[in-house]
Tab-separated table of C-alpha atoms and ligand atoms in Angstrom:
chain	number	residue	atom	x	y	z
A	1	MET	CA	-15.675	53.479	-166.229
A	2	LYS	CA	-13.551	55.593	-163.965
A	3	PRO	CA	-13.347	54.196	-160.439
A	4	THR	CA	-14.262	57.643	-159.279
A	5	ASP	CA	-17.598	57.305	-161.069
A	6	LEU	CA	-19.704	56.739	-157.991
A	7	ARG	CA	-22.831	55.836	-159.933
A	8	GLY	CA	-20.886	53.145	-161.743
A	9	ILE	CA	-19.671	51.716	-158.460
A	10	LEU	CA	-23.053	51.874	-156.776
A	11	GLN	CA	-24.594	49.362	-159.188
A	12	TYR	CA	-22.298	46.684	-157.720
A	13	ILE	CA	-23.048	47.455	-154.113
A	14	PRO	CA	-26.200	45.382	-153.496
A	15	ARG	CA	-24.266	42.315	-154.665
A	16	PHE	CA	-21.253	42.885	-152.444
A	17	ARG	CA	-22.673	44.609	-149.386
A	18	ASP	CA	-21.725	42.660	-146.210
A	19	ARG	CA	-19.821	40.091	-148.286
A	20	ILE	CA	-16.159	39.318	-147.675
A	21	PHE	CA	-13.265	40.040	-150.034
A	22	VAL	CA	-9.965	38.321	-149.266
A	23	ILE	CA	-7.170	40.547	-150.535
A	24	ALA	CA	-3.826	38.758	-150.767
A	25	ILE	CA	-0.979	41.233	-151.193
A	26	ASP	CA	2.498	40.111	-152.230
A	27	GLY	CA	5.292	41.369	-149.969
A	28	ALA	CA	6.880	43.206	-152.917
A	29	ILE	CA	3.761	45.361	-153.251
A	30	ILE	CA	3.873	46.413	-149.599
A	31	ALA	CA	7.246	47.964	-150.432
A	32	ASP	CA	5.913	49.664	-153.557
A	33	ASP	CA	5.043	53.354	-153.897
A	34	ASN	CA	1.490	52.423	-154.813
A	35	PHE	CA	0.886	50.539	-151.552
A	36	ALA	CA	-0.696	53.596	-149.884
A	37	ASN	CA	-3.197	53.802	-152.770
A	38	ILE	CA	-4.151	50.161	-152.314
A	39	LEU	CA	-5.002	50.889	-148.703
A	40	LEU	CA	-7.128	53.826	-149.859
A	41	ASP	CA	-8.968	51.415	-152.164
A	42	VAL	CA	-9.506	49.133	-149.170
A	43	ALA	CA	-10.944	52.131	-147.315
A	44	VAL	CA	-13.406	52.656	-150.196
A	45	LEU	CA	-14.462	48.994	-149.980
A	46	ARG	CA	-15.015	49.308	-146.230
A	47	SER	CA	-17.024	52.497	-146.697
A	48	LEU	CA	-19.310	50.481	-148.992
A	49	ASN	CA	-19.803	47.899	-146.236
A	50	ILE	CA	-17.674	45.270	-147.903
A	51	ASN	CA	-15.728	43.237	-145.337
A	52	VAL	CA	-12.050	42.811	-146.039
A	53	VAL	CA	-9.472	40.292	-144.858
A	54	ILE	CA	-5.885	41.079	-145.844
A	55	VAL	CA	-3.370	38.282	-146.282
A	56	HIS	CA	0.192	39.215	-147.021
A	57	GLY	CA	3.134	37.421	-148.547
A	58	ALA	CA	6.748	37.888	-147.500
A	59	SER	CA	8.957	36.238	-150.102
A	60	ALA	CA	10.440	39.434	-151.578
A	61	GLN	CA	11.494	40.677	-148.140
A	62	ILE	CA	12.825	37.268	-147.079
A	63	GLN	CA	15.011	37.315	-150.160
A	64	TRP	CA	16.175	40.908	-149.499
A	65	LEU	CA	16.991	40.225	-145.870
A	66	ALA	CA	18.792	37.008	-146.739
A	67	ASP	CA	20.811	38.850	-149.402
A	68	GLN	CA	21.818	41.526	-146.882
A	69	ASP	CA	22.940	38.954	-144.321
A	70	LYS	CA	24.523	36.793	-147.032
A	71	LEU	CA	22.258	33.902	-146.112
A	72	THR	CA	20.798	31.317	-148.418
A	73	PRO	CA	17.224	30.719	-147.338
A	74	SER	CA	16.019	27.165	-147.893
A	75	ASN	CA	12.928	28.646	-149.565
A	76	VAL	CA	11.376	32.072	-149.883
A	77	ASP	CA	7.751	31.453	-150.772
A	78	GLY	CA	6.739	28.843	-148.211
A	79	THR	CA	6.509	25.966	-150.657
A	80	GLY	CA	9.877	24.210	-150.275
A	81	ILE	CA	11.725	23.124	-147.166
A	82	THR	CA	11.829	25.689	-144.357
A	83	ASP	CA	14.815	25.157	-142.092
A	84	ALA	CA	15.112	26.839	-138.675
A	85	SER	CA	17.043	29.891	-139.918
A	86	THR	CA	14.614	30.452	-142.811
A	87	LEU	CA	11.709	30.240	-140.361
A	88	ARG	CA	13.420	32.877	-138.197
A	89	LEU	CA	13.747	35.118	-141.249
A	90	ALA	CA	10.112	34.512	-142.191
A	91	VAL	CA	8.884	35.407	-138.679
A	92	THR	CA	10.996	38.587	-138.538
A	93	VAL	CA	9.927	39.725	-141.982
A	94	SER	CA	6.267	38.825	-141.452
A	95	ASN	CA	6.126	40.787	-138.210
A	96	GLN	CA	7.574	43.828	-139.961
A	97	LEU	CA	5.132	43.537	-142.853
A	98	THR	CA	2.143	43.010	-140.582
A	99	HIS	CA	3.230	46.105	-138.690
A	100	ARG	CA	3.461	48.137	-141.914
A	101	LEU	CA	-0.008	47.018	-142.869
A	102	LEU	CA	-1.457	47.881	-139.459
A	103	GLU	CA	0.278	51.249	-139.609
A	104	GLY	CA	-1.021	51.899	-143.124
A	105	LEU	CA	-4.580	50.931	-142.150
A	106	ALA	CA	-4.385	53.274	-139.153
A	107	SER	CA	-3.369	56.110	-141.473
A	108	CYS	CA	-6.616	55.516	-143.386
A	109	ASP	CA	-8.662	55.447	-140.185
A	110	LEU	CA	-9.168	51.712	-140.561
A	111	ARG	CA	-8.965	49.322	-137.634
A	112	GLY	CA	-6.693	46.386	-138.335
A	113	VAL	CA	-5.900	43.454	-136.131
A	114	THR	CA	-3.627	40.451	-136.455
A	115	SER	CA	-4.304	37.011	-135.008
A	116	ASN	CA	-3.180	33.415	-134.606
A	117	GLY	CA	-6.287	32.169	-136.386
A	118	ILE	CA	-4.504	30.116	-139.046
A	119	VAL	CA	-3.969	26.619	-137.674
A	120	ALA	CA	-1.191	24.778	-139.482
A	121	TYR	CA	0.506	21.406	-139.294
A	122	PRO	CA	3.862	20.444	-140.758
A	123	LEU	CA	3.756	19.611	-144.432
A	124	GLY	CA	5.740	16.551	-143.340
A	125	ILE	CA	7.908	14.138	-145.244
A	126	ILE	CA	7.262	14.096	-148.974
A	127	GLN	CA	9.081	11.589	-151.146
A	128	GLY	CA	11.486	10.969	-148.305
A	129	VAL	CA	12.230	14.686	-147.741
A	130	ASP	CA	11.297	16.307	-144.446
A	131	HIS	CA	9.930	19.784	-145.120
A	132	LEU	CA	10.708	20.799	-141.519
A	133	PHE	CA	8.967	24.116	-140.687
A	134	THR	CA	6.948	24.409	-143.873
A	135	GLY	CA	3.341	24.101	-142.872
A	136	LYS	CA	0.003	23.502	-144.519
A	137	VAL	CA	-3.141	25.235	-143.412
A	138	GLU	CA	-5.200	22.753	-141.486
A	139	LYS	CA	-7.983	24.947	-140.241
A	140	VAL	CA	-9.139	28.531	-140.067
A	141	ASP	CA	-10.553	29.812	-136.786
A	142	VAL	CA	-13.779	30.920	-138.453
A	143	GLU	CA	-15.396	32.145	-135.243
A	144	MET	CA	-12.465	34.420	-134.496
A	145	PHE	CA	-12.386	35.942	-137.985
A	146	GLN	CA	-16.137	36.360	-138.139
A	147	SER	CA	-16.322	38.137	-134.831
A	148	LEU	CA	-13.473	40.456	-135.878
A	149	LEU	CA	-15.260	41.264	-139.135
A	150	GLN	CA	-18.581	41.803	-137.388
A	151	GLN	CA	-16.937	44.416	-135.225
A	152	GLY	CA	-15.597	46.213	-138.264
A	153	PHE	CA	-11.966	45.116	-137.912
A	154	ILE	CA	-9.770	44.209	-140.861
A	155	PRO	CA	-7.896	41.010	-140.017
A	156	VAL	CA	-4.293	41.115	-141.226
A	157	VAL	CA	-2.998	37.605	-141.777
A	158	PRO	CA	0.719	36.788	-142.168
A	159	PRO	CA	2.044	33.763	-144.074
A	160	LEU	CA	2.524	31.897	-140.816
A	161	GLY	CA	0.458	29.177	-139.178
A	162	PHE	CA	0.290	28.061	-135.569
A	163	ASP	CA	-0.274	24.635	-134.082
A	164	GLY	CA	-1.739	23.763	-130.697
A	165	GLU	CA	1.704	23.249	-129.198
A	166	GLY	CA	2.945	26.770	-129.721
A	167	LYS	CA	4.922	26.007	-132.850
A	168	THR	CA	4.980	28.301	-135.887
A	169	TYR	CA	5.115	27.159	-139.497
A	170	ARG	CA	5.844	29.022	-142.708
A	171	VAL	CA	2.838	28.736	-144.991
A	172	ASN	CA	2.373	29.969	-148.528
A	173	SER	CA	0.263	33.142	-148.576
A	174	ASP	CA	-1.606	32.154	-151.765
A	175	SER	CA	-2.865	29.048	-149.991
A	176	VAL	CA	-3.742	31.020	-146.843
A	177	ALA	CA	-5.944	33.259	-148.991
A	178	VAL	CA	-7.772	30.253	-150.439
A	179	ALA	CA	-8.255	28.627	-147.024
A	180	LEU	CA	-9.620	31.855	-145.560
A	181	ALA	CA	-11.901	32.579	-148.496
A	182	VAL	CA	-13.368	29.082	-148.422
A	183	ALA	CA	-13.802	29.015	-144.634
A	184	LEU	CA	-15.395	32.474	-144.544
A	185	LYS	CA	-17.438	31.934	-147.752
A	186	ALA	CA	-15.883	35.005	-149.307
A	187	ALA	CA	-17.304	36.555	-152.472
A	188	LYS	CA	-13.885	36.778	-154.062
A	189	ILE	CA	-10.135	36.653	-153.673
A	190	ILE	CA	-8.008	39.437	-155.103
A	191	TYR	CA	-4.341	38.571	-155.528
A	192	VAL	CA	-2.317	41.773	-155.660
A	193	THR	CA	0.960	40.990	-157.428
A	194	THR	CA	3.747	42.709	-159.327
A	195	HIS	CA	2.501	41.306	-162.656
A	196	ASP	CA	0.155	42.536	-165.357
A	197	GLN	CA	-2.646	40.455	-166.866
A	198	PHE	CA	-1.927	36.799	-167.633
A	199	MET	CA	-0.295	36.350	-170.995
A	200	ILE	CA	-0.807	32.802	-172.234
A	201	GLN	CA	0.650	31.722	-175.566
A	202	GLY	CA	1.088	35.321	-176.637
A	203	GLN	CA	-2.505	36.283	-175.811
A	204	VAL	CA	-3.554	38.654	-173.033
A	205	VAL	CA	-6.098	36.857	-170.870
A	206	ARG	CA	-8.639	39.209	-169.370
A	207	GLN	CA	-10.848	36.438	-168.016
A	208	ILE	CA	-10.789	32.696	-168.048
A	209	LEU	CA	-12.957	29.861	-166.829
A	210	ALA	CA	-11.240	27.990	-163.982
A	211	ALA	CA	-11.678	24.627	-165.745
A	212	GLU	CA	-10.001	26.008	-168.867
A	213	LEU	CA	-7.091	27.393	-166.850
A	214	GLU	CA	-6.734	24.065	-165.051
A	215	THR	CA	-6.358	22.266	-168.397
A	216	LEU	CA	-3.767	24.801	-169.580
A	217	LEU	CA	-1.807	24.340	-166.350
A	218	LYS	CA	-2.002	20.542	-166.492
A	219	THR	CA	-0.928	20.326	-170.112
A	220	GLY	CA	1.923	22.783	-169.531
A	221	LYS	CA	0.376	25.256	-171.976
A	222	ALA	CA	0.018	28.038	-169.400
A	223	ASP	CA	3.394	29.643	-169.993
A	224	LEU	CA	3.113	32.018	-167.024
A	225	PRO	CA	6.003	33.458	-165.028
A	226	GLU	CA	6.775	31.685	-161.752
A	227	GLY	CA	4.990	34.267	-159.547
A	228	LEU	CA	1.769	33.988	-161.511
A	229	ARG	CA	1.745	30.206	-161.841
A	230	SER	CA	1.106	29.840	-158.116
A	231	LYS	CA	-1.720	32.425	-158.284
A	232	ALA	CA	-3.234	30.613	-161.250
A	233	ALA	CA	-3.100	27.225	-159.516
A	234	HIS	CA	-4.587	28.618	-156.300
A	235	ALA	CA	-7.268	30.489	-158.233
A	236	VAL	CA	-8.320	27.174	-159.796
A	237	MET	CA	-8.396	25.533	-156.344
A	238	ALA	CA	-10.485	28.381	-154.972
A	239	CYS	CA	-13.011	28.152	-157.810
A	240	GLN	CA	-13.247	24.390	-157.322
A	241	ALA	CA	-14.050	25.114	-153.675
A	242	ARG	CA	-16.938	27.363	-154.715
A	243	ILE	CA	-15.298	30.770	-154.627
A	244	GLN	CA	-16.928	32.317	-157.657
A	245	ARG	CA	-14.320	34.874	-158.624
A	246	VAL	CA	-10.594	35.278	-158.240
A	247	HIS	CA	-8.856	38.379	-159.582
A	248	VAL	CA	-5.128	38.679	-160.146
A	249	ILE	CA	-4.048	42.302	-160.501
A	250	ASN	CA	-0.890	44.352	-160.704
A	251	GLY	CA	-0.666	46.257	-157.416
A	252	LYS	CA	1.581	48.880	-158.970
A	253	VAL	CA	-1.304	50.340	-160.950
A	254	ASP	CA	-3.043	53.254	-159.255
A	255	GLU	CA	-6.783	52.640	-158.639
A	256	GLY	CA	-6.278	49.169	-160.172
A	257	LEU	CA	-8.066	47.374	-157.374
A	258	LEU	CA	-11.245	49.436	-157.615
A	259	HIS	CA	-11.126	49.362	-161.381
A	260	GLU	CA	-10.904	45.583	-161.389
A	261	VAL	CA	-13.744	45.052	-158.926
A	262	PHE	CA	-16.095	47.744	-160.175
A	263	SER	CA	-15.854	47.655	-163.926
A	264	ASN	CA	-16.212	45.287	-166.831
A	265	GLU	CA	-12.831	46.239	-168.109
A	266	GLY	CA	-10.542	45.703	-165.167
A	267	ILE	CA	-6.775	45.781	-165.276
A	268	GLY	CA	-6.085	42.191	-164.283
A	269	THR	CA	-7.139	38.637	-165.028
A	270	LEU	CA	-10.377	37.248	-163.693
A	271	ILE	CA	-10.652	33.519	-163.053
A	272	TYR	CA	-14.276	32.495	-162.650
A	273	ALA	CA	-15.923	29.345	-161.395
A	274	ASN	CA	-18.752	29.228	-163.889
A	275	GLU	CA	-20.086	31.559	-166.437
A	276	TYR	CA	-23.402	33.098	-165.736
A	277	ALA	CA	-24.189	34.389	-169.172
A	278	GLN	CA	-27.520	34.947	-170.811
A	279	ILE	CA	-29.271	36.831	-173.552
A	280	ARG	CA	-32.429	38.491	-172.303
A	281	PRO	CA	-34.834	41.230	-173.357
A	282	ALA	CA	-33.541	44.692	-172.462
A	283	LYS	CA	-35.199	46.530	-169.616
A	284	LYS	CA	-35.438	50.234	-168.991
A	285	LYS	CA	-32.630	50.062	-166.425
A	286	ASP	CA	-30.331	48.614	-169.128
A	287	ILE	CA	-30.617	51.628	-171.438
A	288	ARG	CA	-27.824	53.520	-169.719
A	289	HIS	CA	-25.485	50.540	-170.111
A	290	ILE	CA	-26.489	50.029	-173.744
A	291	MET	CA	-25.769	53.698	-174.502
A	292	GLN	CA	-22.388	53.398	-172.797
A	293	LEU	CA	-21.568	50.159	-174.632
A	294	THR	CA	-22.454	51.521	-178.065
A	295	LYS	CA	-21.236	55.114	-177.690
A	296	LYS	CA	-17.906	54.652	-179.513
A	297	SER	CA	-19.422	52.568	-182.331
A	298	MET	CA	-22.096	55.237	-182.875
A	299	GLN	CA	-19.407	57.931	-182.974
A	300	SER	CA	-17.390	55.984	-185.534
A	301	GLU	CA	-20.560	55.302	-187.562
A	302	GLU	CA	-20.269	51.526	-187.191
A	303	LEU	CA	-23.713	51.772	-185.660
A	304	MET	CA	-26.535	54.063	-186.658
A	305	LYS	CA	-27.118	56.763	-184.033
A	306	ARG	CA	-29.897	56.163	-181.537
A	307	THR	CA	-30.922	58.338	-178.653
A	308	ARG	CA	-32.101	57.179	-175.280
A	309	ALA	CA	-35.621	58.098	-176.381
A	310	ASN	CA	-35.316	55.956	-179.568
A	311	LEU	CA	-34.299	52.995	-177.457
A	312	GLU	CA	-37.035	53.536	-174.928
A	313	LYS	CA	-39.682	53.749	-177.621
A	314	LYS	CA	-38.695	50.436	-179.197
A	315	LEU	CA	-37.336	48.764	-176.076
A	316	ASN	CA	-39.138	45.492	-176.825
A	317	ASP	CA	-36.930	45.047	-179.912
A	318	TYR	CA	-33.688	45.099	-177.898
A	319	PHE	CA	-31.816	42.269	-176.232
A	320	ILE	CA	-28.712	42.276	-174.135
A	321	TYR	CA	-25.980	39.762	-173.526
A	322	GLU	CA	-24.952	39.815	-169.903
A	323	ILE	CA	-22.218	38.094	-167.968
A	324	ASP	CA	-22.513	38.180	-164.226
A	325	ARG	CA	-25.172	40.834	-164.578
A	326	ASN	CA	-22.851	43.078	-166.584
A	327	VAL	CA	-24.063	44.153	-170.020
A	328	VAL	CA	-21.370	43.116	-172.524
A	329	GLY	CA	-23.382	42.999	-175.737
A	330	CYS	CA	-26.605	44.156	-177.339
A	331	VAL	CA	-28.639	43.523	-180.455
A	332	ALA	CA	-32.054	44.451	-181.841
A	333	LEU	CA	-34.633	42.697	-183.989
A	334	HIS	CA	-36.983	45.083	-185.789
A	335	VAL	CA	-39.903	43.243	-187.343
A	336	TYR	CA	-41.716	44.199	-190.582
A	337	PRO	CA	-44.713	41.875	-190.299
A	338	ASP	CA	-46.265	42.863	-193.645
A	339	GLN	CA	-43.223	41.601	-195.551
A	340	ALA	CA	-42.448	38.799	-193.045
A	341	LYS	CA	-38.961	40.282	-192.723
A	342	GLY	CA	-36.807	41.060	-189.726
A	343	GLU	CA	-33.882	43.430	-189.423
A	344	LEU	CA	-31.001	42.489	-187.198
A	345	ALA	CA	-29.572	45.773	-185.958
A	346	PHE	CA	-27.424	47.477	-183.371
A	347	LEU	CA	-25.223	44.443	-182.774
A	348	CYS	CA	-22.410	45.469	-180.497
A	349	VAL	CA	-19.983	43.605	-178.244
A	350	SER	CA	-17.846	45.270	-175.600
A	351	PRO	CA	-14.165	45.465	-176.706
A	352	SER	CA	-13.220	43.567	-173.528
A	353	HIS	CA	-15.345	40.608	-174.667
A	354	GLU	CA	-14.693	40.570	-178.396
A	355	ASP	CA	-13.614	37.426	-180.242
A	356	GLN	CA	-15.313	35.069	-177.838
A	357	GLY	CA	-18.190	34.176	-180.109
A	358	ILE	CA	-20.648	36.519	-178.374
A	359	GLY	CA	-21.498	38.352	-181.610
A	360	ARG	CA	-22.249	35.012	-183.310
A	361	LYS	CA	-24.377	33.849	-180.373
A	362	MET	CA	-26.445	37.013	-180.623
A	363	ILE	CA	-26.888	36.574	-184.389
A	364	GLN	CA	-28.077	32.992	-183.783
A	365	PHE	CA	-30.397	34.221	-181.037
A	366	VAL	CA	-31.974	36.825	-183.322
A	367	GLU	CA	-32.322	34.250	-186.091
A	368	ALA	CA	-34.129	31.878	-183.734
A	369	LYS	CA	-36.442	34.689	-182.580
A	370	ALA	CA	-37.168	35.652	-186.173
A	371	ARG	CA	-37.983	32.034	-187.053
A	372	GLU	CA	-40.218	31.733	-183.994
A	373	SER	CA	-42.114	34.805	-185.241
A	374	GLY	CA	-42.630	33.149	-188.631
A	375	LEU	CA	-40.366	35.550	-190.551
A	376	SER	CA	-38.914	34.364	-193.817
A	377	GLN	CA	-35.915	36.645	-194.209
A	378	LEU	CA	-33.429	38.456	-192.020
A	379	ILE	CA	-31.689	41.613	-193.229
A	380	VAL	CA	-28.748	43.562	-191.844
A	381	LEU	CA	-27.444	46.950	-192.869
A	382	SER	CA	-23.793	47.442	-192.146
A	383	THR	CA	-21.157	50.008	-193.049
A	384	GLN	CA	-18.029	48.463	-191.571
A	385	SER	CA	-18.829	44.933	-190.467
A	386	PHE	CA	-20.434	43.447	-193.601
A	387	THR	CA	-17.668	40.888	-194.027
A	388	TYR	CA	-18.344	39.762	-190.461
A	389	PHE	CA	-21.985	39.044	-191.258
A	390	GLN	CA	-20.968	37.289	-194.459
A	391	SER	CA	-18.199	35.124	-193.046
A	392	LYS	CA	-19.503	34.476	-189.531
A	393	GLY	CA	-23.253	34.865	-189.955
A	394	GLY	CA	-23.930	33.310	-193.366
A	395	PHE	CA	-25.455	36.481	-194.874
A	396	THR	CA	-25.106	37.364	-198.559
A	397	GLU	CA	-25.202	40.712	-200.275
A	398	GLY	CA	-28.629	41.997	-201.234
A	399	THR	CA	-30.056	45.151	-202.816
A	400	THR	CA	-32.440	47.917	-201.812
A	401	GLU	CA	-35.175	45.720	-203.324
A	402	ASP	CA	-34.773	43.439	-200.301
A	403	LEU	CA	-35.737	46.220	-197.904
A	404	PRO	CA	-39.356	46.658	-196.792
A	405	PRO	CA	-40.687	49.932	-198.324
A	406	LYS	CA	-40.669	51.817	-195.010
A	407	ARG	CA	-37.090	50.772	-194.368
A	408	ARG	CA	-36.021	51.612	-197.940
A	409	GLU	CA	-37.284	55.134	-197.502
A	410	LYS	CA	-35.303	55.544	-194.291
A	411	TYR	CA	-32.254	53.999	-195.935
A	412	GLU	CA	-32.333	56.478	-198.781
A	413	GLN	CA	-32.839	59.420	-196.427
A	414	SER	CA	-29.975	58.424	-194.116
A	415	GLY	CA	-27.276	58.669	-196.794
A	416	ARG	CA	-25.204	56.084	-194.871
A	417	LYS	CA	-24.950	53.881	-197.966
A	418	SER	CA	-24.689	50.782	-195.775
A	419	LYS	CA	-24.312	47.433	-197.476
A	420	ILE	CA	-27.487	45.389	-197.430
A	421	LEU	CA	-27.119	41.793	-196.378
A	422	VAL	CA	-29.766	39.118	-196.386
A	423	LYS	CA	-30.303	35.639	-195.027
A	424	PRO	CA	-33.292	33.453	-195.856
A	425	LEU	CA	-34.779	31.726	-192.831
A	426	LYS	CA	-36.763	28.986	-194.460
B	1	COA	C1	-18.636	43.091	-185.115
B	1	COA	C2	-18.812	42.631	-183.661
B	1	COA	C3	-20.285	42.614	-183.283
B	1	COA	C4	-18.200	41.230	-183.527
B	1	COA	O1	-18.456	40.720	-182.238
B	1	COA	P1	-17.568	39.537	-181.593
B	1	COA	O2	-18.318	38.997	-180.420
B	1	COA	O3	-16.192	40.022	-181.344
B	1	COA	O4	-17.501	38.489	-182.774
B	1	COA	P2	-17.314	36.914	-182.724
B	1	COA	O5	-16.548	36.551	-181.494
B	1	COA	O6	-18.621	36.261	-182.964
B	1	COA	O7	-16.420	36.698	-184.027
B	1	COA	C5	-15.074	37.065	-184.030
B	1	COA	C6	-14.547	36.901	-185.446
B	1	COA	O8	-15.109	37.913	-186.309
B	1	COA	C7	-14.066	38.734	-186.854
B	1	COA	N1	-14.554	40.108	-186.898
B	1	COA	C8	-14.828	40.923	-185.853
B	1	COA	N2	-15.220	42.132	-186.304
B	1	COA	C9	-15.195	42.072	-187.651
B	1	COA	C10	-15.485	43.022	-188.673
B	1	COA	N3	-15.875	44.269	-188.386
B	1	COA	N4	-15.374	42.614	-189.950
B	1	COA	C11	-14.955	41.357	-190.247
B	1	COA	N5	-14.672	40.413	-189.309
B	1	COA	C12	-14.772	40.779	-188.028
B	1	COA	C13	-12.924	38.554	-185.878
B	1	COA	O9	-11.701	38.826	-186.483
B	1	COA	C14	-13.047	37.082	-185.482
B	1	COA	O10	-12.553	36.294	-186.515
B	1	COA	P3	-11.977	34.789	-186.256
B	1	COA	O11	-13.054	34.016	-185.541
B	1	COA	O12	-11.728	34.290	-187.636
B	1	COA	O13	-10.779	34.989	-185.416
B	1	COA	C15	-18.015	43.553	-182.709
B	1	COA	O14	-16.696	43.646	-183.147
B	1	COA	C16	-18.582	44.943	-182.575
B	1	COA	O15	-19.337	45.209	-181.651
B	1	COA	N6	-18.206	45.889	-183.463
B	1	COA	C17	-18.643	47.267	-183.400
B	1	COA	C18	-20.106	47.445	-183.755
B	1	COA	C19	-20.450	46.891	-185.130
B	1	COA	O16	-19.735	47.098	-186.103
B	1	COA	N7	-21.615	46.214	-185.192
B	1	COA	C20	-22.141	45.626	-186.418
B	1	COA	C21	-23.076	46.562	-187.100
B	1	COA	S1	-24.763	46.064	-186.958
């Protein structure tokens, strides 16, 4: 889907309208050429009545400024010890970044406002070491943020916290995003970083269950770069605190933010609290998604061509696999009651969700349905995936004799010369 495909975006709107997205932007991205495009994406979200809170980091700029002044900051990302001079750097840099954000929002006709709504206390003495001006978020002034959002403002939140005595603390922006999202019951957090999708043990991770990521982090198997490890750990914390979705995207990619939020095949990594997946009968409104899902496989002749009208006519035979109300797979069961046979057909899984066992789950689902209907044999016709059905589905090669007469006739007419595979159900 192209982000500019308005119809594609509109299907997500009922779910997100009036909800809150917390967008946490790394300082390095605010200095990037693509920053203006991110603000345009924020403007699109606002125009769709999605409320936005922007949190920003500052570590890249703290490092730059320190390098210029030949200083050695005691920490740059708000997690170590913050001495007085590092706090001064953090305040200077944060004010500049907040200003850039407010300026950028103004250029998109968006009303931004900054606040002292993050209440922080000192992190304190840990293992005998005083962390000085490093703070931890104690509380979020929910009333303040809610009233700002209700009035259509975009709160811009720096990585600084304030206590009741007028003191300022350096806080880590990833943790500020989690605290805000939890306090405001946000629909999602989007971390905008300088990194591409998570790569764990040589595999690109498009989406991952928070519990799975937590195990990988705990066992040291999540070999992520430093910048992403913090996002991963905070994403897990957020999901444990009932934030359903956390996205981590590369802010240098144009239209990346919209693409991530409004498509099944985003550019980043999605960490999700629980998987809402189901196989259900297809409905008329699903036809468009099924056609989109299967288009390439029909073109490459992996699947036999079907038109919208074909699907509509036999809609009761079709089932979809959906995750979070997104269609990621489909399959059909055509029944030949006279021969007590069923044909498993039109099995397709979205490339973004391949190799996760979805195809197998749909085969098992169709098998169960066929058994429920008292069928004694399941057949599949396949041109390019026959080994899949043999090795993963337990089918064996059959002959045209296995096809019900009506189906045999169609088979001979089609000229596709598909392999015929069979599986007894009794
Ligand atoms: C074939 C298809 C349905 C598999 O879906 P899936 O959800 O990725 O499959 P699963 O996760 O259940 O299984 C993945 C395994 O099957 C293997 N596999 C995937 N496609 C295969 C194919 N065409 N031939 C042989 N093996 C295949 C994978 O390598 C993987 O093997 P592994 O578990 O040993 O690593 C999917 O690739 C697809 O939609 N293909 C295009 C349409 C098509 O050909 N449909 C079948 C015609 S009815």
